[in-house]
Amino acid sequence: MIDGYEVSTDPARLDPARIHHWLSTDAYWALGRSREKQDRAIAGSLNFGVYDTASGAQVAYARVVTDHATFAWLCDVYVDRAARGKGLGTALAGAVRDHLAPHGLRRILLATHDAHGVYAKAGFEPLDDPEHWMALAFSRQRATGAGA
């Protein structure tokens, strides 16, 4: 990790109120997410917090949905605006990668609109065969009335 910061997967160290505030007000993929939904997401995931070693304050967060055997989805990666520009996002992605490596997963996936360079530094790259992947987006179905 970067000097002056530490990463932890200890759920007791997480600041759920801060995480919810970050994501629901400043993360394009989670704007307006309810606190109840965020708390459920935290409870069902492997969570990573980055903490300032001097103050103990949480300055970044990432969540991983995984079976710990074959697959993981890295999501909700967020670095507090005041702590950006120090390489914490790349370091956090690397910490997730390193934590999951012993499990022998086939792949770790993520989606990003604008942070490809951050994740590339941690070894992530575009899918070789994106045409093989599909998604079921419930929010689109509800919006269009499909599947009703």
JSON list of C-alpha atoms in Angstrom, two decimals:
[
{"chain": "A", "resi": 1, "resn": "MET", "atom": "CA", "xyz": [0.00, 0.00, 0.00]},
{"chain": "A", "resi": 2, "resn": "ILE", "atom": "CA", "xyz": [1.02, 3.62, -0.24]},
{"chain": "A", "resi": 3, "resn": "ASP", "atom": "CA", "xyz": [2.97, 5.21, 2.61]},
{"chain": "A", "resi": 4, "resn": "GLY", "atom": "CA", "xyz": [0.61, 6.67, 5.19]},
{"chain": "A", "resi": 5, "resn": "TYR", "atom": "CA", "xyz": [-2.30, 4.40, 4.27]},
{"chain": "A", "resi": 6, "resn": "GLU", "atom": "CA", "xyz": [-3.33, 0.85, 5.02]},
{"chain": "A", "resi": 7, "resn": "VAL", "atom": "CA", "xyz": [-5.86, -1.50, 3.48]},
{"chain": "A", "resi": 8, "resn": "SER", "atom": "CA", "xyz": [-8.05, -3.80, 5.53]},
{"chain": "A", "resi": 9, "resn": "THR", "atom": "CA", "xyz": [-10.82, -6.32, 4.93]},
{"chain": "A", "resi": 10, "resn": "ASP", "atom": "CA", "xyz": [-11.98, -6.11, 8.55]},
{"chain": "A", "resi": 11, "resn": "PRO", "atom": "CA", "xyz": [-15.71, -5.32, 8.32]},
{"chain": "A", "resi": 12, "resn": "ALA", "atom": "CA", "xyz": [-15.66, -3.73, 11.79]},
{"chain": "A", "resi": 13, "resn": "ARG", "atom": "CA", "xyz": [-13.42, -0.94, 10.48]},
{"chain": "A", "resi": 14, "resn": "LEU", "atom": "CA", "xyz": [-15.79, 0.11, 7.69]},
{"chain": "A", "resi": 15, "resn": "ASP", "atom": "CA", "xyz": [-17.64, 3.41, 7.96]},
{"chain": "A", "resi": 16, "resn": "PRO", "atom": "CA", "xyz": [-20.98, 2.49, 6.32]},
{"chain": "A", "resi": 17, "resn": "ALA", "atom": "CA", "xyz": [-22.40, 6.01, 6.61]},
{"chain": "A", "resi": 18, "resn": "ARG", "atom": "CA", "xyz": [-19.36, 7.47, 4.84]},
{"chain": "A", "resi": 19, "resn": "ILE", "atom": "CA", "xyz": [-19.44, 4.76, 2.17]},
{"chain": "A", "resi": 20, "resn": "HIS", "atom": "CA", "xyz": [-23.13, 5.39, 1.54]},
{"chain": "A", "resi": 21, "resn": "HIS", "atom": "CA", "xyz": [-22.57, 9.14, 1.32]},
{"chain": "A", "resi": 22, "resn": "TRP", "atom": "CA", "xyz": [-19.69, 8.74, -1.16]},
{"chain": "A", "resi": 23, "resn": "LEU", "atom": "CA", "xyz": [-21.53, 6.36, -3.43]},
{"chain": "A", "resi": 24, "resn": "SER", "atom": "CA", "xyz": [-25.04, 7.79, -3.29]},
{"chain": "A", "resi": 25, "resn": "THR", "atom": "CA", "xyz": [-23.94, 11.39, -3.88]},
{"chain": "A", "resi": 26, "resn": "ASP", "atom": "CA", "xyz": [-20.73, 11.22, -5.92]},
{"chain": "A", "resi": 27, "resn": "ALA", "atom": "CA", "xyz": [-20.48, 7.92, -7.81]},
{"chain": "A", "resi": 28, "resn": "TYR", "atom": "CA", "xyz": [-22.24, 7.96, -11.20]},
{"chain": "A", "resi": 29, "resn": "TRP", "atom": "CA", "xyz": [-23.15, 4.26, -10.94]},
{"chain": "A", "resi": 30, "resn": "ALA", "atom": "CA", "xyz": [-24.75, 4.53, -7.50]},
{"chain": "A", "resi": 31, "resn": "LEU", "atom": "CA", "xyz": [-26.33, 7.99, -7.34]},
{"chain": "A", "resi": 32, "resn": "GLY", "atom": "CA", "xyz": [-29.38, 7.88, -5.10]},
{"chain": "A", "resi": 33, "resn": "ARG", "atom": "CA", "xyz": [-28.71, 4.36, -3.82]},
{"chain": "A", "resi": 34, "resn": "SER", "atom": "CA", "xyz": [-30.54, 3.93, -0.53]},
{"chain": "A", "resi": 35, "resn": "ARG", "atom": "CA", "xyz": [-28.69, 3.36, 2.70]},
{"chain": "A", "resi": 36, "resn": "GLU", "atom": "CA", "xyz": [-30.60, 0.11, 3.22]},
{"chain": "A", "resi": 37, "resn": "LYS", "atom": "CA", "xyz": [-29.52, -1.19, -0.20]},
{"chain": "A", "resi": 38, "resn": "GLN", "atom": "CA", "xyz": [-25.91, -0.14, 0.43]},
{"chain": "A", "resi": 39, "resn": "ASP", "atom": "CA", "xyz": [-25.89, -1.86, 3.81]},
{"chain": "A", "resi": 40, "resn": "ARG", "atom": "CA", "xyz": [-27.20, -5.07, 2.19]},
{"chain": "A", "resi": 41, "resn": "ALA", "atom": "CA", "xyz": [-24.48, -4.83, -0.47]},
{"chain": "A", "resi": 42, "resn": "ILE", "atom": "CA", "xyz": [-21.81, -4.45, 2.20]},
{"chain": "A", "resi": 43, "resn": "ALA", "atom": "CA", "xyz": [-23.21, -7.38, 4.20]},
{"chain": "A", "resi": 44, "resn": "GLY", "atom": "CA", "xyz": [-23.14, -9.70, 1.19]},
{"chain": "A", "resi": 45, "resn": "SER", "atom": "CA", "xyz": [-19.68, -8.79, -0.06]},
{"chain": "A", "resi": 46, "resn": "LEU", "atom": "CA", "xyz": [-15.97, -8.94, 0.65]},
{"chain": "A", "resi": 47, "resn": "ASN", "atom": "CA", "xyz": [-15.14, -5.33, 1.52]},
{"chain": "A", "resi": 48, "resn": "PHE", "atom": "CA", "xyz": [-11.87, -3.42, 1.37]},
{"chain": "A", "resi": 49, "resn": "GLY", "atom": "CA", "xyz": [-11.28, -0.18, 3.20]},
{"chain": "A", "resi": 50, "resn": "VAL", "atom": "CA", "xyz": [-8.29, 2.12, 2.88]},
{"chain": "A", "resi": 51, "resn": "TYR", "atom": "CA", "xyz": [-7.45, 4.06, 6.02]},
{"chain": "A", "resi": 52, "resn": "ASP", "atom": "CA", "xyz": [-5.21, 7.01, 6.77]},
{"chain": "A", "resi": 53, "resn": "THR", "atom": "CA", "xyz": [-2.71, 5.59, 9.29]},
{"chain": "A", "resi": 54, "resn": "ALA", "atom": "CA", "xyz": [-2.40, 8.90, 11.16]},
{"chain": "A", "resi": 55, "resn": "SER", "atom": "CA", "xyz": [-6.09, 9.61, 11.71]},
{"chain": "A", "resi": 56, "resn": "GLY", "atom": "CA", "xyz": [-7.61, 6.17, 11.17]},
{"chain": "A", "resi": 57, "resn": "ALA", "atom": "CA", "xyz": [-10.22, 7.72, 8.87]},
{"chain": "A", "resi": 58, "resn": "GLN", "atom": "CA", "xyz": [-11.48, 5.68, 5.95]},
{"chain": "A", "resi": 59, "resn": "VAL", "atom": "CA", "xyz": [-10.42, 7.32, 2.68]},
{"chain": "A", "resi": 60, "resn": "ALA", "atom": "CA", "xyz": [-11.35, 4.68, 0.08]},
{"chain": "A", "resi": 61, "resn": "TYR", "atom": "CA", "xyz": [-13.56, 1.67, -0.43]},
{"chain": "A", "resi": 62, "resn": "ALA", "atom": "CA", "xyz": [-14.01, -1.30, -2.75]},
{"chain": "A", "resi": 63, "resn": "ARG", "atom": "CA", "xyz": [-16.47, -4.16, -2.72]},
{"chain": "A", "resi": 64, "resn": "VAL", "atom": "CA", "xyz": [-16.05, -7.64, -4.21]},
{"chain": "A", "resi": 65, "resn": "VAL", "atom": "CA", "xyz": [-18.82, -10.10, -4.96]},
{"chain": "A", "resi": 66, "resn": "THR", "atom": "CA", "xyz": [-17.22, -13.54, -5.16]},
{"chain": "A", "resi": 67, "resn": "ASP", "atom": "CA", "xyz": [-17.65, -17.25, -4.59]},
{"chain": "A", "resi": 68, "resn": "HIS", "atom": "CA", "xyz": [-13.95, -17.43, -3.53]},
{"chain": "A", "resi": 69, "resn": "ALA", "atom": "CA", "xyz": [-13.47, -20.29, -6.02]},
{"chain": "A", "resi": 70, "resn": "THR", "atom": "CA", "xyz": [-14.05, -19.31, -9.64]},
{"chain": "A", "resi": 71, "resn": "PHE", "atom": "CA", "xyz": [-15.20, -15.72, -10.05]},
{"chain": "A", "resi": 72, "resn": "ALA", "atom": "CA", "xyz": [-15.17, -12.21, -8.57]},
{"chain": "A", "resi": 73, "resn": "TRP", "atom": "CA", "xyz": [-16.74, -8.90, -9.49]},
{"chain": "A", "resi": 74, "resn": "LEU", "atom": "CA", "xyz": [-14.92, -5.79, -8.29]},
{"chain": "A", "resi": 75, "resn": "CYS", "atom": "CA", "xyz": [-17.33, -2.91, -7.80]},
{"chain": "A", "resi": 76, "resn": "ASP", "atom": "CA", "xyz": [-18.12, 0.25, -5.86]},
{"chain": "A", "resi": 77, "resn": "VAL", "atom": "CA", "xyz": [-14.48, 1.38, -5.95]},
{"chain": "A", "resi": 78, "resn": "TYR", "atom": "CA", "xyz": [-14.33, 4.89, -4.56]},
{"chain": "A", "resi": 79, "resn": "VAL", "atom": "CA", "xyz": [-11.55, 7.17, -3.33]},
{"chain": "A", "resi": 80, "resn": "ASP", "atom": "CA", "xyz": [-12.51, 10.22, -1.28]},
{"chain": "A", "resi": 81, "resn": "ARG", "atom": "CA", "xyz": [-12.03, 13.39, -3.33]},
{"chain": "A", "resi": 82, "resn": "ALA", "atom": "CA", "xyz": [-9.58, 14.78, -0.75]},
{"chain": "A", "resi": 83, "resn": "ALA", "atom": "CA", "xyz": [-7.35, 11.68, -1.11]},
{"chain": "A", "resi": 84, "resn": "ARG", "atom": "CA", "xyz": [-7.32, 11.43, -4.91]},
{"chain": "A", "resi": 85, "resn": "GLY", "atom": "CA", "xyz": [-4.20, 11.82, -7.01]},
{"chain": "A", "resi": 86, "resn": "LYS", "atom": "CA", "xyz": [-2.02, 9.71, -4.70]},
{"chain": "A", "resi": 87, "resn": "GLY", "atom": "CA", "xyz": [-2.42, 6.37, -6.48]},
{"chain": "A", "resi": 88, "resn": "LEU", "atom": "CA", "xyz": [-4.85, 4.96, -3.92]},
{"chain": "A", "resi": 89, "resn": "GLY", "atom": "CA", "xyz": [-7.28, 3.66, -6.55]},
{"chain": "A", "resi": 90, "resn": "THR", "atom": "CA", "xyz": [-4.59, 1.64, -8.31]},
{"chain": "A", "resi": 91, "resn": "ALA", "atom": "CA", "xyz": [-3.16, 0.46, -4.99]},
{"chain": "A", "resi": 92, "resn": "LEU", "atom": "CA", "xyz": [-6.63, -0.61, -3.85]},
{"chain": "A", "resi": 93, "resn": "ALA", "atom": "CA", "xyz": [-7.25, -2.55, -7.08]},
{"chain": "A", "resi": 94, "resn": "GLY", "atom": "CA", "xyz": [-3.86, -4.21, -6.61]},
{"chain": "A", "resi": 95, "resn": "ALA", "atom": "CA", "xyz": [-4.69, -5.11, -3.01]},
{"chain": "A", "resi": 96, "resn": "VAL", "atom": "CA", "xyz": [-7.94, -6.73, -4.17]},
{"chain": "A", "resi": 97, "resn": "ARG", "atom": "CA", "xyz": [-6.05, -8.65, -6.87]},
{"chain": "A", "resi": 98, "resn": "ASP", "atom": "CA", "xyz": [-3.41, -9.83, -4.40]},
{"chain": "A", "resi": 99, "resn": "HIS", "atom": "CA", "xyz": [-5.97, -10.79, -1.75]},
{"chain": "A", "resi": 100, "resn": "LEU", "atom": "CA", "xyz": [-7.92, -12.92, -4.23]},
{"chain": "A", "resi": 101, "resn": "ALA", "atom": "CA", "xyz": [-4.90, -14.48, -6.01]},
{"chain": "A", "resi": 102, "resn": "PRO", "atom": "CA", "xyz": [-4.52, -17.46, -3.63]},
{"chain": "A", "resi": 103, "resn": "HIS", "atom": "CA", "xyz": [-8.11, -18.55, -4.35]},
{"chain": "A", "resi": 104, "resn": "GLY", "atom": "CA", "xyz": [-7.26, -19.52, -7.93]},
{"chain": "A", "resi": 105, "resn": "LEU", "atom": "CA", "xyz": [-10.15, -17.58, -9.46]},
{"chain": "A", "resi": 106, "resn": "ARG", "atom": "CA", "xyz": [-10.57, -17.81, -13.20]},
{"chain": "A", "resi": 107, "resn": "ARG", "atom": "CA", "xyz": [-11.21, -14.07, -13.49]},
{"chain": "A", "resi": 108, "resn": "ILE", "atom": "CA", "xyz": [-12.00, -10.87, -11.69]},
{"chain": "A", "resi": 109, "resn": "LEU", "atom": "CA", "xyz": [-14.30, -8.58, -13.66]},
{"chain": "A", "resi": 110, "resn": "LEU", "atom": "CA", "xyz": [-15.14, -4.93, -13.27]},
{"chain": "A", "resi": 111, "resn": "ALA", "atom": "CA", "xyz": [-16.89, -2.25, -15.25]},
{"chain": "A", "resi": 112, "resn": "THR", "atom": "CA", "xyz": [-15.78, 1.36, -15.52]},
{"chain": "A", "resi": 113, "resn": "HIS", "atom": "CA", "xyz": [-16.84, 4.35, -17.51]},
{"chain": "A", "resi": 114, "resn": "ASP", "atom": "CA", "xyz": [-13.73, 6.47, -17.05]},
{"chain": "A", "resi": 115, "resn": "ALA", "atom": "CA", "xyz": [-11.00, 4.79, -14.96]},
{"chain": "A", "resi": 116, "resn": "HIS", "atom": "CA", "xyz": [-9.48, 2.28, -17.39]},
{"chain": "A", "resi": 117, "resn": "GLY", "atom": "CA", "xyz": [-5.97, 3.63, -16.75]},
{"chain": "A", "resi": 118, "resn": "VAL", "atom": "CA", "xyz": [-6.30, 3.17, -12.99]},
{"chain": "A", "resi": 119, "resn": "TYR", "atom": "CA", "xyz": [-7.19, -0.50, -13.36]},
{"chain": "A", "resi": 120, "resn": "ALA", "atom": "CA", "xyz": [-4.73, -1.19, -16.18]},
{"chain": "A", "resi": 121, "resn": "LYS", "atom": "CA", "xyz": [-1.89, -0.31, -13.78]},
{"chain": "A", "resi": 122, "resn": "ALA", "atom": "CA", "xyz": [-3.12, -3.16, -11.55]},
{"chain": "A", "resi": 123, "resn": "GLY", "atom": "CA", "xyz": [-3.17, -5.62, -14.48]},
{"chain": "A", "resi": 124, "resn": "PHE", "atom": "CA", "xyz": [-6.78, -5.37, -15.64]},
{"chain": "A", "resi": 125, "resn": "GLU", "atom": "CA", "xyz": [-7.38, -5.28, -19.38]},
{"chain": "A", "resi": 126, "resn": "PRO", "atom": "CA", "xyz": [-10.37, -5.22, -21.75]},
{"chain": "A", "resi": 127, "resn": "LEU", "atom": "CA", "xyz": [-12.20, -8.50, -22.36]},
{"chain": "A", "resi": 128, "resn": "ASP", "atom": "CA", "xyz": [-10.75, -10.58, -25.19]},
{"chain": "A", "resi": 129, "resn": "ASP", "atom": "CA", "xyz": [-14.21, -11.69, -26.25]},
{"chain": "A", "resi": 130, "resn": "PRO", "atom": "CA", "xyz": [-16.86, -9.22, -25.06]},
{"chain": "A", "resi": 131, "resn": "GLU", "atom": "CA", "xyz": [-19.31, -10.65, -27.58]},
{"chain": "A", "resi": 132, "resn": "HIS", "atom": "CA", "xyz": [-19.51, -13.79, -25.39]},
{"chain": "A", "resi": 133, "resn": "TRP", "atom": "CA", "xyz": [-20.78, -11.83, -22.38]},
{"chain": "A", "resi": 134, "resn": "MET", "atom": "CA", "xyz": [-24.36, -10.89, -21.72]},
{"chain": "A", "resi": 135, "resn": "ALA", "atom": "CA", "xyz": [-26.17, -9.03, -18.99]},
{"chain": "A", "resi": 136, "resn": "LEU", "atom": "CA", "xyz": [-29.69, -8.94, -17.63]},
{"chain": "A", "resi": 137, "resn": "ALA", "atom": "CA", "xyz": [-30.40, -5.37, -16.57]},
{"chain": "A", "resi": 138, "resn": "PHE", "atom": "CA", "xyz": [-33.50, -5.31, -14.39]},
{"chain": "A", "resi": 139, "resn": "SER", "atom": "CA", "xyz": [-33.57, -1.52, -14.31]},
{"chain": "A", "resi": 140, "resn": "ARG", "atom": "CA", "xyz": [-33.98, -1.40, -18.11]},
{"chain": "A", "resi": 141, "resn": "GLN", "atom": "CA", "xyz": [-36.73, -4.03, -18.02]},
{"chain": "A", "resi": 142, "resn": "ARG", "atom": "CA", "xyz": [-38.65, -2.07, -15.41]},
{"chain": "A", "resi": 143, "resn": "ALA", "atom": "CA", "xyz": [-38.20, 1.19, -17.33]},
{"chain": "A", "resi": 144, "resn": "THR", "atom": "CA", "xyz": [-39.48, -0.27, -20.60]},
{"chain": "A", "resi": 145, "resn": "GLY", "atom": "CA", "xyz": [-42.10, -2.57, -19.11]},
{"chain": "A", "resi": 146, "resn": "ALA", "atom": "CA", "xyz": [-40.36, -5.62, -20.61]},
{"chain": "A", "resi": 147, "resn": "GLY", "atom": "CA", "xyz": [-40.78, -8.84, -18.72]},
{"chain": "A", "resi": 148, "resn": "ALA", "atom": "CA", "xyz": [-43.91, -7.65, -16.95]}
]
